[in-house]
Coordinates of C-alpha atoms in Angstrom, one line a residue:
X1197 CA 106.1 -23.2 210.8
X1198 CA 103.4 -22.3 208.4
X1199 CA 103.6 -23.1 205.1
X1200 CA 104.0 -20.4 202.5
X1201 CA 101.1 -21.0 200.1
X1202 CA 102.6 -18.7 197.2
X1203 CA 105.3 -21.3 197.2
X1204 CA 103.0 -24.0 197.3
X1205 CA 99.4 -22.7 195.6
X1206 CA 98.0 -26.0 194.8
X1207 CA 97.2 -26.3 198.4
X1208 CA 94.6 -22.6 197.9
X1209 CA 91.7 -23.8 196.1
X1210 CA 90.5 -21.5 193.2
X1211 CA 87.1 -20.2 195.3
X1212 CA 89.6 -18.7 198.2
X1213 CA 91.5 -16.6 195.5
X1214 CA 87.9 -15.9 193.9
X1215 CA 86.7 -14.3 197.2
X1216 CA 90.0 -12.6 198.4
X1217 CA 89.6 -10.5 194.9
X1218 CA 86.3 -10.1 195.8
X1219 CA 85.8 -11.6 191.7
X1220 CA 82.6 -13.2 190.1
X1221 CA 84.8 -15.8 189.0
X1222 CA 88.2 -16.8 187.7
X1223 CA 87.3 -16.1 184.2
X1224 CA 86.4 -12.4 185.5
X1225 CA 89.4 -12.2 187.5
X1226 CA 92.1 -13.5 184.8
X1227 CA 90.6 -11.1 182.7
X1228 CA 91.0 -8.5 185.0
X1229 CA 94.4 -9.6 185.7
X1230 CA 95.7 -9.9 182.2
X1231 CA 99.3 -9.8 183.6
X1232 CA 98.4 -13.7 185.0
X1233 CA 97.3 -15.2 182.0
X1234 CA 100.6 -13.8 179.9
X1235 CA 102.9 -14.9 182.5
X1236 CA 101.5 -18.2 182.8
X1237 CA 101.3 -18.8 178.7
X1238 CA 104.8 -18.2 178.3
X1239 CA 105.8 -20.3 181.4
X1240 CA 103.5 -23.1 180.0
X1241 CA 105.7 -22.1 176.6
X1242 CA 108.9 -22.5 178.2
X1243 CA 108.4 -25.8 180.3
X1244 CA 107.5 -27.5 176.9
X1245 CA 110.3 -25.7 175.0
X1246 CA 112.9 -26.9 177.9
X1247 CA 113.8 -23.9 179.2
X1248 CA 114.4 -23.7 182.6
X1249 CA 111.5 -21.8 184.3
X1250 CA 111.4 -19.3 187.7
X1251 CA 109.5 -20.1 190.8
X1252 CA 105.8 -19.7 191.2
X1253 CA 106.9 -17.6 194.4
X1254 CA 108.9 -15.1 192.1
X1255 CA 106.1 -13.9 190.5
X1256 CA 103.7 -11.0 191.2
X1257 CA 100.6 -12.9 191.9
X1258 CA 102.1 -16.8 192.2
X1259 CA 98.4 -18.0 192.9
X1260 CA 96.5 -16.1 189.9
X1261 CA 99.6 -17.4 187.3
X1262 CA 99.0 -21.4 188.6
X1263 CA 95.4 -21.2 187.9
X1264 CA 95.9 -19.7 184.8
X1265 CA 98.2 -22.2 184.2
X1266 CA 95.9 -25.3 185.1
X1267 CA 93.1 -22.9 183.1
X1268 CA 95.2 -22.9 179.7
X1269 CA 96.5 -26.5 180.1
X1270 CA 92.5 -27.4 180.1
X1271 CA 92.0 -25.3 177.1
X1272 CA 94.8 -27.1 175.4
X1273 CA 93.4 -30.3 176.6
X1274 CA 96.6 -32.3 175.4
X1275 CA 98.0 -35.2 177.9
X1276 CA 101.4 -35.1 176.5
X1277 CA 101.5 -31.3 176.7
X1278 CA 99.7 -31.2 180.5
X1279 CA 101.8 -34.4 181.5
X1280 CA 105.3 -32.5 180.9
X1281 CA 103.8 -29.3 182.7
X1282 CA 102.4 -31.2 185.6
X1283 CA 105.8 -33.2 186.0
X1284 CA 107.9 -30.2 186.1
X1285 CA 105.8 -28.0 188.0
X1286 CA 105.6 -31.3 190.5
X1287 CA 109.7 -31.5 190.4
X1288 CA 109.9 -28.0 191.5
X1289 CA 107.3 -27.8 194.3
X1290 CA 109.4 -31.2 195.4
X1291 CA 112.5 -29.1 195.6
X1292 CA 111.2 -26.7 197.8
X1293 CA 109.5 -29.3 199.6
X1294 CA 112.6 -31.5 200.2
X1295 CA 113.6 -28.7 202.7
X1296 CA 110.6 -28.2 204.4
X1297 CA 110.5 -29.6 208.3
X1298 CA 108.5 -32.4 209.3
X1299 CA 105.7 -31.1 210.2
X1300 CA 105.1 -29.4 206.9
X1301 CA 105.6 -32.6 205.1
X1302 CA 102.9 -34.0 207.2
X1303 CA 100.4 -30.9 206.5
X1304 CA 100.8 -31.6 202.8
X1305 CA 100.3 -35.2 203.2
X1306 CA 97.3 -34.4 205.0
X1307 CA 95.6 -31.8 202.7
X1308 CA 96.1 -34.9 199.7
X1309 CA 94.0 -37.1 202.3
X1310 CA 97.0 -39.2 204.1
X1311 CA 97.9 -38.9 208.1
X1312 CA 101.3 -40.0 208.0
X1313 CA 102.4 -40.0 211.4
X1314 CA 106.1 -38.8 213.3
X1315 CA 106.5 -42.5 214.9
X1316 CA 110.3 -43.8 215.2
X1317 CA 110.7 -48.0 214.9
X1318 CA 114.4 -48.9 215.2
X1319 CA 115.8 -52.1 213.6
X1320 CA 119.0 -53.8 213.0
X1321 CA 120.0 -54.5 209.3
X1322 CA 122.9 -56.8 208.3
X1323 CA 125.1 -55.6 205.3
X1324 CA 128.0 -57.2 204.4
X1325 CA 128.1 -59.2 207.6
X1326 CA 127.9 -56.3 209.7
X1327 CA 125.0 -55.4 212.0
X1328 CA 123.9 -51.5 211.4
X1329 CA 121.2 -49.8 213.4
X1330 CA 118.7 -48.6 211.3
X1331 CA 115.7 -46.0 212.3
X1332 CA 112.7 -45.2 210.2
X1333 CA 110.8 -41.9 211.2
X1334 CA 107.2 -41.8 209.4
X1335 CA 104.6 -44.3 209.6
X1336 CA 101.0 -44.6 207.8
X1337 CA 98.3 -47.1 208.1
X1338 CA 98.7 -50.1 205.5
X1339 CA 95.3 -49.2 204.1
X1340 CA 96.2 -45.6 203.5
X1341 CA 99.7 -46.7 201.9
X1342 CA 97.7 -49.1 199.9
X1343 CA 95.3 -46.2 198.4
X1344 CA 98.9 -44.0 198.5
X1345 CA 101.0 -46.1 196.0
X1346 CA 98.1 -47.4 193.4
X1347 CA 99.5 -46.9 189.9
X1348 CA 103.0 -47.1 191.1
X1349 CA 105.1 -50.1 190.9
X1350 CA 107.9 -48.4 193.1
X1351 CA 106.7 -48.7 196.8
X1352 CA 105.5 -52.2 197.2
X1353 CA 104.3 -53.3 200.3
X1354 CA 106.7 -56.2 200.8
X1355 CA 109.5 -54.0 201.0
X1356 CA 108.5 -51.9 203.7
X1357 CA 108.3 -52.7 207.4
X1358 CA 104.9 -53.4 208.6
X1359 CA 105.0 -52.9 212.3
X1360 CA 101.0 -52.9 213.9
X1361 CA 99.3 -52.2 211.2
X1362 CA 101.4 -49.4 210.1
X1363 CA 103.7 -49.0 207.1
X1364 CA 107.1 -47.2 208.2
X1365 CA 109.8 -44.7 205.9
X1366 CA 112.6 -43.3 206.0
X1367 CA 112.6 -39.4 204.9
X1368 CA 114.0 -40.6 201.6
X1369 CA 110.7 -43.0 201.0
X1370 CA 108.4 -40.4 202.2
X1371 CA 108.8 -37.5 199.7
X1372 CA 109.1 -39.9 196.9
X1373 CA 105.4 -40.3 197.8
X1374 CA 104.4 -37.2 198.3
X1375 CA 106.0 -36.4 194.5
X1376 CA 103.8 -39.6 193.6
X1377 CA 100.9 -38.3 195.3
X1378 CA 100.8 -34.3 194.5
X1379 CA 101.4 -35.1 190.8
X1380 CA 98.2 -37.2 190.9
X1381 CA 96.5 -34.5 192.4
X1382 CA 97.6 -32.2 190.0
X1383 CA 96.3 -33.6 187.1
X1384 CA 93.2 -34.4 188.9
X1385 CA 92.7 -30.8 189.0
X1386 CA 93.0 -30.1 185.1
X1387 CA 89.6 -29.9 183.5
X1388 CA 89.1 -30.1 179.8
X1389 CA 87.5 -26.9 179.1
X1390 CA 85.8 -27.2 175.1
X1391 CA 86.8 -24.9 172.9
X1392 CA 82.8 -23.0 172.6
X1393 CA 83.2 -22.1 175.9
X1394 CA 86.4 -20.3 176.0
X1395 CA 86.3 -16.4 177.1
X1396 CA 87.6 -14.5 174.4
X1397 CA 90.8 -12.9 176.7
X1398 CA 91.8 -16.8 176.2
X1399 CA 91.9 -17.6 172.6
X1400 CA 95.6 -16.3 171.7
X1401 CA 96.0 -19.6 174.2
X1402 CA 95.2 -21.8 171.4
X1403 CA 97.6 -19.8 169.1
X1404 CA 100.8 -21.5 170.6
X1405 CA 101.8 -23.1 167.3
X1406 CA 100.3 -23.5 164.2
X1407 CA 99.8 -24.1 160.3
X1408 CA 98.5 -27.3 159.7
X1409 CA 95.6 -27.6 157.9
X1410 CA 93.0 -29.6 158.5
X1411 CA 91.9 -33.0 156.8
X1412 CA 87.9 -31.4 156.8
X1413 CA 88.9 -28.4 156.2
X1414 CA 91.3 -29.7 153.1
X1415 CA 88.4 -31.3 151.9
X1416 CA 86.5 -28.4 151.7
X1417 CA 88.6 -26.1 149.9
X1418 CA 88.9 -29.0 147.6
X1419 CA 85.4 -29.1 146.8
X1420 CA 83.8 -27.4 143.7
X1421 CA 80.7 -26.8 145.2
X1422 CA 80.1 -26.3 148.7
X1423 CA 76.5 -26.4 151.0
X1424 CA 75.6 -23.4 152.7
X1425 CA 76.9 -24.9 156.0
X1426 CA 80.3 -26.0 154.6
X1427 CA 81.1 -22.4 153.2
X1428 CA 80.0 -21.3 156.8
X1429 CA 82.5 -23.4 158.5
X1430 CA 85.0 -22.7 156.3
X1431 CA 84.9 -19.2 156.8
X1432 CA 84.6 -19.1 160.1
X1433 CA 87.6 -21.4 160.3
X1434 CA 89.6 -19.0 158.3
X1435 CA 88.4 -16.0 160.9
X1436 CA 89.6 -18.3 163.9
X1437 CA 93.5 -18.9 162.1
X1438 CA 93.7 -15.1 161.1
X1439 CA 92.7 -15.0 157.6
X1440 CA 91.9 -11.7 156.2
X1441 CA 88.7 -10.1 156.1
X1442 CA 88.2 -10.2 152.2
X1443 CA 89.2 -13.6 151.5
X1444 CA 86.7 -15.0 154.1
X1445 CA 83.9 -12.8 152.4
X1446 CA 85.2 -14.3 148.7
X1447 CA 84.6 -17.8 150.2
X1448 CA 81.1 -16.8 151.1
X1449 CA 80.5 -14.5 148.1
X1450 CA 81.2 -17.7 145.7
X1451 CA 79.1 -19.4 147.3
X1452 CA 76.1 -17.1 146.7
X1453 CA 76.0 -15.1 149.9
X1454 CA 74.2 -12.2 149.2
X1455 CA 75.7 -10.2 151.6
X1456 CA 79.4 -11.4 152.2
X1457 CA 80.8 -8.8 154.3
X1458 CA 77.5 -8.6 156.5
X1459 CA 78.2 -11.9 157.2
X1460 CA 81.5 -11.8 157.8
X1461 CA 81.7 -8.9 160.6
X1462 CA 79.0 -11.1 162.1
X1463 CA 81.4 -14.1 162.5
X1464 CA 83.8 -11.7 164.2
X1465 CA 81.6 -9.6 166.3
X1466 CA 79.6 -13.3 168.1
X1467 CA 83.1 -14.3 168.3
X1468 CA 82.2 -17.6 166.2
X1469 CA 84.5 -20.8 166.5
X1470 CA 84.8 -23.5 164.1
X1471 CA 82.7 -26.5 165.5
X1472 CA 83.7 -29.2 167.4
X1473 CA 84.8 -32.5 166.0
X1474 CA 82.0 -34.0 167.3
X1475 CA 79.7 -31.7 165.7
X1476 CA 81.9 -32.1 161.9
X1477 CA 81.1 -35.5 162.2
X1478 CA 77.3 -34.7 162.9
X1479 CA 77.1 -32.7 159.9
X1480 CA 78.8 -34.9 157.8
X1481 CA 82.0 -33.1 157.1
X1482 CA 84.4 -35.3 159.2
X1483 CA 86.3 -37.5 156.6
X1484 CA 89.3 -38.6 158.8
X1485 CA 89.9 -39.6 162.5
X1486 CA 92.9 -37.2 163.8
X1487 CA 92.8 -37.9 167.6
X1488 CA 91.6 -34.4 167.9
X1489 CA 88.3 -32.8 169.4
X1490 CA 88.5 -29.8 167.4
X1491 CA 90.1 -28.9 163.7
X1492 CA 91.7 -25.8 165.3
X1493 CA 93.4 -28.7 167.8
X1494 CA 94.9 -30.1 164.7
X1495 CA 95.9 -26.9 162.9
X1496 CA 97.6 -25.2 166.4
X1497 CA 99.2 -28.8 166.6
X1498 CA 98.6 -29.2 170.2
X1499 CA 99.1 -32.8 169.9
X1500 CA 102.7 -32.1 170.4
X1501 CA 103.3 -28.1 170.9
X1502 CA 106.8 -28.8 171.5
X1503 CA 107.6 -29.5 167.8

């Protein structure tokens, strides 16, 4: 049986969907298909929220919505946020997979680098002073286990029977591992994506939560008198959290802008964003360490979006 890859898209890579649309790339087409990036915001919304959430399969375009997914989760670059998305996305691939025939399982196995093997060993196990046949189906190479279970604790080697070279499981043992497995791979594929580079279809992504300003940006509105390149980030900040038009000019005009408003439009219209963290600290304007890469991290909160 072939495996339906709208059930499981993690197994398409992002340049076969690219080239089926016949798109530049997967900015293009997510902007294109603006139906993709909405569905998978709110399903990233719900999985953090607790709600339960619908198959990949059920939607239009099942392929399109988990790259936009894994897309989004970069732009949020947040491990706790990305960590409960991975784990339930994981937990309901792992449903589907659970009744999936054998061959399947092994076809999986193999496209996350592993050739577990059909290969029956039968043993005799005594419990409770009686003797019970036992049968284990699946077998993989001790070295390829090794590599299979590093950074778990919950399939030691000296629990498993080690038969000529070859680690055997029961079914039971076996998708356990490919859970183990596909959730590492799945994380592996999220890509922090910083915040200058994101397409401007994508920044209501950022806007999942928000409202907390900023300890350089407090500092800043504190201050009496401001440099040139404070009231610049300032109002550019207030552009990026929806402030309105005339208050960002007032910052500017204070300041001595000559032409407030000029300035202003031109903020909107090169889509400025407030710098990165990195760059605050550069300029001198980063007074506190907040775990974040970017103040518009801190203010969305997506240090924990679930609050």
């Amino acid at each position: 049986m072939v495996l339906d890859y709208n059930k499981y898209p993690f197994m398409v890579s992002v340049d076969e969907v690219i080239k089926r649309e016949n798109a530049v790339d997967l900015y293009t087409l997510l902007t294109t298909d603006g139906k993709a990036i909405r569905e998978a915001k709110n399903r990233i919304r719900e999985i953090v929220t607790g709600k339960e959430v619908k198959r990949l399969k059920e939607y239009t375009s099942p392929q399109l919505v988990f790259f936009a997914e894994l897309l989004i989760l970069g732009v949020l670059n947040d491990k706790r946020t990305t960590e409960r998305v991975l784990r339930k996305e994981k937990d309901l691939f792992m449903r589907d997979l659970e009744r999936e025939e054998d061959a399947d399982l092994l076809t999986v196995f193999k496209w996350l680098g592993f050739n577990v093997k059909m290969s029956s060993l039968k043993y005799h196990e005594v419990t409770r002073g009686k003797v019970q046949p036992k049968r284990l189906d699946y077998s993989l190479h001790f070295l390829e286990y090794l590599k299979a279970i590093k950074g778990s604790k919950e399939f030691p080697l000296t629990q498993r029977i080690l038969h000529k070279g070859y680690v055997y499981m029961d079914r039971s043992t076996l998708l356990k591992l490919l859970g183990f497995n596909l959730l590492k791979r799945l994380r592996e594929t999220v890509k922090p994506i910083p915040m200058e580079e994101v397409p401007e279809t994508l920044v209501d992504i950022i806007m999942m939560r928000g409202g907390k300003t900023p300890p350089c940006i407090r500092a800043i509105q504190e201050k009496r008198e401001r440099s040139r390149e404070e009231a610049l980030a300032l109002a550019v900040y207030m552009a990026n959290t929806g402030s309105s038009v005339d208050s960002i000019a007032l910052v500017l005009e204070k300041n001595g802008e000559e032409n407030p408003m000029e300035q202003v439009k031109r903020i909107f219209k090169e889509k400025m964003v407030i710098y990165s963290c990195q760059r605050m600290k550069e300029l001198g304007m980063c007074v506190s360490d907040c775990g974040t890469r970017s103040p518009l991290q801190f203010y969305y909160g997506s240090a924990d979006i679930t609050k």
